[in-house]
Short mmCIF file of C-alpha atoms in Angstrom, two decimals:
data_model
loop_
_atom_site.label_atom_id
_atom_site.label_comp_id
_atom_site.label_asym_id
_atom_site.label_seq_id
_atom_site.Cartn_x
_atom_site.Cartn_y
_atom_site.Cartn_z
CA MET A 1 47.48 -19.03 28.34
CA ALA A 2 44.54 -17.47 26.32
CA MET A 3 41.78 -18.92 24.46
CA ASP A 4 41.29 -18.77 20.65
CA PHE A 5 37.45 -19.33 20.06
CA SER A 6 37.77 -17.89 16.40
CA ILE A 7 35.65 -20.17 14.24
CA VAL A 8 36.44 -20.49 10.84
CA MET A 9 34.09 -21.43 8.37
CA THR A 10 34.90 -23.63 5.17
CA GLY A 11 33.29 -24.49 2.05
CA PHE A 12 31.56 -27.27 3.35
CA VAL A 13 31.53 -26.19 6.65
CA ALA A 14 28.95 -23.60 4.89
CA LEU A 15 27.63 -25.62 2.67
CA TYR A 16 26.18 -27.95 5.64
CA VAL A 17 25.10 -25.55 6.80
CA PHE A 18 22.93 -23.97 3.98
CA MET A 19 21.92 -27.42 3.03
CA LEU A 20 20.26 -27.41 6.98
CA ALA A 21 18.48 -24.55 6.92
CA ALA A 22 17.07 -25.69 3.89
CA PHE A 23 15.95 -28.35 4.66
CA ALA A 24 14.76 -27.30 7.78
CA GLY A 25 13.09 -24.10 6.03
CA TRP A 26 11.40 -26.74 3.83
CA VAL A 27 9.78 -29.63 6.89
CA ILE A 28 8.62 -26.11 8.39
CA ILE A 29 7.06 -24.40 5.51
CA GLY A 30 5.46 -27.75 4.17
CA ASN A 31 3.53 -28.79 8.50
CA VAL A 32 2.00 -24.55 7.85
CA PRO A 33 -1.45 -24.37 7.32
CA ALA A 34 -2.93 -23.09 4.98
CA ILE A 35 -4.92 -19.92 6.95
CA LEU A 36 -1.11 -18.85 8.73
CA HIS A 37 0.32 -18.74 4.75
CA THR A 38 -1.09 -14.65 4.40
CA PRO A 39 1.22 -13.72 8.28
CA LEU A 40 4.13 -15.99 6.99
CA MET A 41 4.05 -14.59 4.25
CA SER A 42 4.06 -10.82 6.31
CA GLY A 43 7.09 -12.52 8.57
CA SER A 44 9.67 -13.39 5.97
CA ASN A 45 8.77 -9.34 3.93
CA PHE A 46 10.79 -8.52 8.16
CA VAL A 47 14.02 -11.38 7.43
CA HIS A 48 13.81 -10.05 3.58
CA GLY A 49 13.57 -6.46 4.38
CA ILE A 50 16.90 -7.66 7.05
CA VAL A 51 18.71 -9.71 3.82
CA VAL A 52 18.92 -6.35 2.27
CA VAL A 53 20.22 -4.78 4.85
CA GLY A 54 22.99 -7.20 5.85
CA GLY A 55 23.46 -6.98 1.44
CA LEU A 56 23.79 -2.96 2.09
CA PHE A 57 26.58 -3.39 4.72
CA ALA A 58 28.39 -6.39 2.66
CA LEU A 59 27.93 -3.68 -0.01
CA LEU A 60 29.39 -0.75 1.66
CA ASN A 61 32.39 -2.98 3.40
CA ALA A 62 33.62 -3.70 -0.12
CA SER A 63 36.78 -3.86 -1.14
CA THR A 64 37.00 -5.82 -4.58
CA PRO A 65 35.39 -6.12 -7.23
CA LEU A 66 33.57 -9.03 -6.32
CA GLU A 67 32.36 -8.86 -2.93
CA GLN A 68 31.01 -5.36 -4.70
CA ALA A 69 29.23 -8.18 -7.44
CA ILE A 70 28.14 -9.75 -4.17
CA GLY A 71 26.85 -7.27 -1.99
CA PHE A 72 24.70 -5.68 -5.00
CA PHE A 73 22.78 -9.51 -5.89
CA ALA A 74 22.08 -9.73 -2.40
CA VAL A 75 20.68 -6.40 -2.19
CA LEU A 76 18.95 -6.50 -5.06
CA LEU A 77 18.11 -10.11 -4.75
CA GLY A 78 16.84 -8.92 -0.82
CA ALA A 79 15.16 -5.24 -2.77
CA GLY A 80 13.32 -8.07 -5.03
CA ASN A 81 11.91 -10.63 -2.72
CA ALA A 82 10.17 -8.31 -0.41
CA ALA A 83 8.49 -6.53 -2.77
CA GLY A 84 7.01 -9.18 -4.31
CA GLY A 85 6.68 -10.46 -1.16
CA TYR A 86 4.14 -7.12 0.07
CA ALA A 87 2.85 -7.47 -3.49
CA VAL A 88 1.83 -10.43 -2.71
CA THR A 89 0.68 -10.14 0.32
CA ASP A 90 -1.54 -7.75 -0.28
CA ARG A 91 -3.13 -9.20 -2.51
CA MET A 92 -4.08 -12.51 -1.08
CA LEU A 93 -5.15 -9.77 1.76
CA ALA A 94 -7.72 -8.37 -1.22
CA MET A 95 -9.32 -11.50 -1.37
CA PHE A 96 -10.74 -11.69 1.83
CA LYS A 97 -12.45 -8.45 1.15
CA THR A 98 -15.90 -7.86 1.46
CA SER A 99 -17.65 -5.43 -0.94
CA ASP A 100 -20.27 -2.56 0.41
CA ALA A 101 -21.87 -2.71 -2.96
CA ALA A 102 -23.45 -5.28 -4.18
CA PRO A 103 -22.48 -6.79 -7.46
CA THR A 104 -23.27 -5.35 -10.61
CA ARG A 105 -23.54 -8.16 -13.26
CA LYS A 106 -23.30 -7.63 -17.07
CA HIS A 107 -25.46 -10.11 -18.87
CA ALA A 108 -24.14 -11.15 -22.62
CA SER A 109 -26.64 -10.91 -24.52
CA HIS A 110 -27.13 -13.96 -27.41
CA GLY A 111 -30.15 -12.81 -29.00
CA ARG A 112 -32.75 -14.20 -25.88
CA HIS A 113 -34.04 -11.58 -24.77
CA ARG A 114 -34.66 -9.49 -28.38
CA ALA A 115 -37.28 -8.25 -29.38
CA HIS A 116 -38.59 -9.98 -32.33
CA LYS A 117 -39.77 -8.05 -35.42
CA LYS A 118 -42.11 -9.82 -37.58
CA SER A 119 -42.57 -8.95 -40.70
#
């Protein structure tokens, strides 16, 4: 007697898993200290790279136009998230860089420092 261990995921189960993952992510991210946000962003970019690979896999194995559209949007949104995440991470890391040169300040002249002509 063979046992069948196949798991069928219905729409309600998939919605439950999605809502549970969203809530768990919200709780976990909400408790991260501010100093760890930059490394967390880098890890998030890695996850978005995996999403792109999964979207490409889904797109390559798609047989109907609906599956192709879902795969296309998965690749598009995953790539957009990855690129945006890297841009934000780079910008955040630039805030922590020290500059070697002394900053030059440009002062606006409002007439206080001008030589006055006496006539």
